[in-house]
Structures are given as structure tokens and as C-alpha cells.
Coordinates of C-alpha atoms in Angstrom, one line a residue:
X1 CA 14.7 -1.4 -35.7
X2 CA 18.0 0.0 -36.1
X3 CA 20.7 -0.2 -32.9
X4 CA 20.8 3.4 -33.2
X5 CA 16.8 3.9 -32.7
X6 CA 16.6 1.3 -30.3
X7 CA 19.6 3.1 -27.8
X8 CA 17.3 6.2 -28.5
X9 CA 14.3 5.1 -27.5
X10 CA 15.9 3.8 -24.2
X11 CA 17.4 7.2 -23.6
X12 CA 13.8 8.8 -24.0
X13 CA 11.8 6.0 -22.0
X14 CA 13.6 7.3 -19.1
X15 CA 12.1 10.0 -16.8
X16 CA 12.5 13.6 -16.6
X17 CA 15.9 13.7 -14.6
X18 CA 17.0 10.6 -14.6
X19 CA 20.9 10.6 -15.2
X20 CA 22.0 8.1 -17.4
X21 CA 25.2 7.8 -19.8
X22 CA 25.4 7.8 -23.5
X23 CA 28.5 5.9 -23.5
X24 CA 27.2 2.6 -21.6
X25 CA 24.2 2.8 -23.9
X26 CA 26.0 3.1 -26.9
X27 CA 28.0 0.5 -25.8
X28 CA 25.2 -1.4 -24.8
X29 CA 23.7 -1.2 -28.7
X30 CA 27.0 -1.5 -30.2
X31 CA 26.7 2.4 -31.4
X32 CA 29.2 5.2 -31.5
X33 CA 28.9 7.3 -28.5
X34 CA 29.6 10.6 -30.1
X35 CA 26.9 9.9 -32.8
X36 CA 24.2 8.7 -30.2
X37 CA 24.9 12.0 -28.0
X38 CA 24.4 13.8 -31.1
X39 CA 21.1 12.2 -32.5
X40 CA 19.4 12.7 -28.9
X41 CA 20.7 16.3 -28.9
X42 CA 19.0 17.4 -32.3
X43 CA 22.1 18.0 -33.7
X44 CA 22.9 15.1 -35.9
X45 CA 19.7 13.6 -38.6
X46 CA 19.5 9.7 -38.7
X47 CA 20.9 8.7 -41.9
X48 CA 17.1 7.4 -43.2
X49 CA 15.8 10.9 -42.4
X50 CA 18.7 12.9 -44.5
X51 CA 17.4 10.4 -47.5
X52 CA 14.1 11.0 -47.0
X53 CA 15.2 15.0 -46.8
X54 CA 17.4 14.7 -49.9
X55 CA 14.4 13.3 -52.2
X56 CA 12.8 15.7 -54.4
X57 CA 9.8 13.7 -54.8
X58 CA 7.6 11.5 -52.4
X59 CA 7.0 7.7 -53.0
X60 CA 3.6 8.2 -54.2
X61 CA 4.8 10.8 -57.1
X62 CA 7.7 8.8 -57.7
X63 CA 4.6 6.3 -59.0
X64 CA 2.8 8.8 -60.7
X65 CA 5.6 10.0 -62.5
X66 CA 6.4 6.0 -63.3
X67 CA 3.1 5.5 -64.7
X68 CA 3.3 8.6 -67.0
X69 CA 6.7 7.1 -68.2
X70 CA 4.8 3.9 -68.9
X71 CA 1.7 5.4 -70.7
X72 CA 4.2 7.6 -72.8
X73 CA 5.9 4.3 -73.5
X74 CA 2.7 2.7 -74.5
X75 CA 1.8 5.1 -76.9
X76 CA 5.5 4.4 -78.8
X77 CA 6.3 7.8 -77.5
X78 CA 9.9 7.5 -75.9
X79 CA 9.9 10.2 -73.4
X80 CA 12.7 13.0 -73.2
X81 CA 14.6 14.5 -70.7
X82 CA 12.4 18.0 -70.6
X83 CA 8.8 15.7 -70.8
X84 CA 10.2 13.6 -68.0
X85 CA 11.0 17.0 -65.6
X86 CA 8.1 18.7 -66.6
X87 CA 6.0 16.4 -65.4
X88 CA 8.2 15.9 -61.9
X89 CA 7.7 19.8 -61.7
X90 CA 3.9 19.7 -62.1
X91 CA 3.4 16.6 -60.0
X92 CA 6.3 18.1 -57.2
X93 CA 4.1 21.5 -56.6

């Protein structure tokens, strides 16, 4: 587990009220305070998370569309460009 998650899941074991500050935790984890405050406050996205946002498709299509390349290749029929998107589109929807 990353610092960053583990200083998070300190500040959210804590009970409703409690008072607590993010910049001993931080410290605590060896984490930016400013970056902490903001992950707990919704406002900032883990960097994992925005990679996981940014991907167009999921790990399991990513195999599908892997294992089209391969049977393509099989068959002696290099894949282009358009095949290889096509395919992406059909398996994204």
C-alpha cells in the first residue's frame, strides 16, 4: 500500500468528529500535506485512479483485442491501423 493510502486510511479510521491534522499525518507517512488534504477532500484523484480513468479500454479487452492481433497474425494477416481500431471500437461498446 502506498504512503499516500495508508495516511488516508488513518484519517478515515477515525470517528465522526475527531480532530486530527493533515500535516502531522502527512508527515507521519512522509506525504505532502497539501496533496493529502486534497485526496481526503475529493478534490484531487490518486495518481492510479487518473490511469485507470485515462484508459480507453479495460484489462480484460486489452486481452481480447491481443488475442485478435495474434489470430490475425496466425493467419499471415498483418493487421492495420483501421482493423486494429475497429475491433477496440466493437469490443469498447
Amino acid at each position: 500500500m502506498d504512503p499516500i493510502d495508508k495516511a488516508i486510511e488513518e484519517i478515515k479510521s477515525r470517528g465522526p468528529g475527531e480532530e486530527f491534522s493533515y500535516r502531522k499525518i502527512a508527515k507521519k507517512y512522509g506525504v505532502p500535506d497539501t496533496t493529502l488534504r486534497r485526496i481526503h477532500q475529493g478534490k484531487n484523484v490518486p495518481i492510479k485512479e487518473q490511469q485507470l480513468q485515462r484508459r480507453k479500454l479495460t484489462p480484460q479487452q486489452e486481452l481480447e483485442l491481443v488475442s485478435y492481433i495474434e489470430k490475425l497474425t496466425g493467419r499471415r494477416l498483418p493487421p492495420i491501423r483501421e482493423m486494429l481500431q475497429n475491433f477496440a471500437l466493437l469490443i469498447a461498446k
